[in-house]
Amino acid sequence: MRKYGKTGKLETVICNMCGKKIVVKDGIVREGAAAFDHAWDYFSEKDGEVHHFDLCESCYDELVGGFQIPVDVEEQTELL
Ligand SMILES: [Zn+2]
C-alpha cells in the first residue's frame, strides 16, 4: 500500500504481504518493490473495482515462486 502527502508526493510504501516498510526517499522507491494495479472488468465478480497493492522483493519472489509457470522475463532496453 502507498501513502501520498498533500502535494501528491509518494511518502510511504508498505509491502501488503509482510507489512515491511519499503525505503522511499524524495518520493522515489529506493529498493526492490513491485506495484500492482488491476482494474477488474465486467467478466469478473469485482466489476468496476480497481485493486492496488505493493510487494517487497522477497514477497514477490515468494509469490511468483509458487507459480506453475514462471513469469515472463525480458531485459529492459532502456533503464527507467
Ligand atoms: Zn514483503
mmCIF file of C-alpha atoms and ligand atoms in Angstrom:
data_model
loop_
_atom_site.group_PDB
_atom_site.id
_atom_site.type_symbol
_atom_site.label_atom_id
_atom_site.label_comp_id
_atom_site.label_asym_id
_atom_site.label_seq_id
_atom_site.Cartn_x
_atom_site.Cartn_y
_atom_site.Cartn_z
ATOM 1 C CA MET A 1 0.000 0.000 0.000
ATOM 2 C CA ARG A 2 1.090 3.541 -0.741
ATOM 3 C CA LYS A 3 0.613 6.795 1.091
ATOM 4 C CA TYR A 4 0.949 10.127 -0.615
ATOM 5 C CA GLY A 5 1.495 13.506 1.007
ATOM 6 C CA LYS A 6 -0.638 16.591 0.455
ATOM 7 C CA THR A 7 1.432 17.595 -2.561
ATOM 8 C CA GLY A 8 0.921 14.180 -4.144
ATOM 9 C CA LYS A 9 4.466 13.101 -3.370
ATOM 10 C CA LEU A 10 4.945 9.452 -2.507
ATOM 11 C CA GLU A 11 5.731 9.197 1.208
ATOM 12 C CA THR A 12 5.288 5.596 2.294
ATOM 13 C CA VAL A 13 5.205 2.180 0.624
ATOM 14 C CA ILE A 14 4.402 -0.882 2.696
ATOM 15 C CA CYS A 15 4.510 -4.462 1.438
ATOM 16 C CA ASN A 16 0.929 -5.750 1.592
ATOM 17 C CA MET A 17 2.114 -9.313 2.164
ATOM 18 C CA CYS A 18 4.565 -8.964 5.087
ATOM 19 C CA GLY A 19 3.987 -5.380 6.257
ATOM 20 C CA LYS A 20 7.597 -4.365 5.668
ATOM 21 C CA LYS A 21 8.177 -0.671 5.123
ATOM 22 C CA ILE A 22 9.959 -0.105 1.830
ATOM 23 C CA VAL A 23 12.568 2.654 1.665
ATOM 24 C CA VAL A 24 11.211 5.789 -0.009
ATOM 25 C CA LYS A 25 13.355 8.893 -0.322
ATOM 26 C CA ASP A 26 12.351 12.106 -2.078
ATOM 27 C CA GLY A 27 9.222 10.431 -3.416
ATOM 28 C CA ILE A 28 11.139 7.588 -5.053
ATOM 29 C CA VAL A 29 11.179 3.920 -4.034
ATOM 30 C CA ARG A 30 14.808 3.108 -3.199
ATOM 31 C CA GLU A 31 14.721 -0.679 -3.019
ATOM 32 C CA GLY A 32 13.250 -3.606 -4.889
ATOM 33 C CA ALA A 33 9.466 -3.495 -4.820
ATOM 34 C CA ALA A 34 6.644 -4.298 -7.192
ATOM 35 C CA ALA A 35 3.418 -2.299 -7.550
ATOM 36 C CA PHE A 36 0.250 -3.907 -8.863
ATOM 37 C CA ASP A 37 -2.761 -2.026 -10.199
ATOM 38 C CA HIS A 38 -5.520 -4.104 -11.631
ATOM 39 C CA ALA A 39 -8.878 -2.934 -12.922
ATOM 40 C CA TRP A 40 -11.361 -5.796 -12.771
ATOM 41 C CA ASP A 41 -13.818 -5.855 -15.606
ATOM 42 C CA TYR A 42 -17.324 -6.980 -16.428
ATOM 43 C CA PHE A 43 -16.398 -10.644 -16.673
ATOM 44 C CA SER A 44 -15.179 -10.784 -13.090
ATOM 45 C CA GLU A 45 -17.122 -10.692 -9.844
ATOM 46 C CA LYS A 46 -15.266 -7.495 -8.971
ATOM 47 C CA ASP A 47 -16.538 -5.462 -11.896
ATOM 48 C CA GLY A 48 -15.690 -1.789 -11.506
ATOM 49 C CA GLU A 49 -13.127 -2.343 -8.742
ATOM 50 C CA VAL A 50 -9.502 -1.326 -9.113
ATOM 51 C CA HIS A 51 -7.158 -3.219 -6.805
ATOM 52 C CA HIS A 52 -3.778 -1.811 -5.799
ATOM 53 C CA PHE A 53 -1.054 -3.493 -3.802
ATOM 54 C CA ASP A 54 2.680 -3.446 -3.335
ATOM 55 C CA LEU A 55 5.124 -6.239 -2.586
ATOM 56 C CA CYS A 56 8.701 -6.112 -1.357
ATOM 57 C CA GLU A 57 11.159 -8.043 -3.494
ATOM 58 C CA SER A 58 11.302 -11.100 -1.225
ATOM 59 C CA CYS A 59 7.487 -11.415 -1.075
ATOM 60 C CA TYR A 60 7.369 -11.005 -4.848
ATOM 61 C CA ASP A 61 9.905 -13.822 -5.188
ATOM 62 C CA GLU A 62 7.859 -15.969 -2.800
ATOM 63 C CA LEU A 63 4.636 -15.271 -4.695
ATOM 64 C CA VAL A 64 5.976 -15.976 -8.167
ATOM 65 C CA GLY A 65 7.952 -18.941 -6.800
ATOM 66 C CA GLY A 66 4.554 -20.630 -6.279
ATOM 67 C CA PHE A 67 3.551 -20.221 -9.921
ATOM 68 C CA GLN A 68 3.158 -23.364 -12.051
ATOM 69 C CA ILE A 69 4.505 -21.402 -14.994
ATOM 70 C CA PRO A 70 7.307 -18.908 -14.354
ATOM 71 C CA VAL A 71 6.886 -15.216 -15.095
ATOM 72 C CA ASP A 72 7.988 -13.932 -18.476
ATOM 73 C CA VAL A 73 11.220 -12.008 -18.019
ATOM 74 C CA GLU A 74 12.562 -9.641 -20.611
ATOM 75 C CA GLU A 75 15.549 -7.322 -20.452
ATOM 76 C CA GLN A 76 14.746 -3.644 -20.446
ATOM 77 C CA THR A 77 16.392 -1.952 -23.336
ATOM 78 C CA GLU A 78 16.380 1.356 -21.513
ATOM 79 C CA LEU A 79 16.641 1.793 -17.766
ATOM 80 C CA LEU A 80 13.803 3.901 -16.416
HETATM 81 ZN ZN ZN B 1 7.048 -8.292 1.864
#
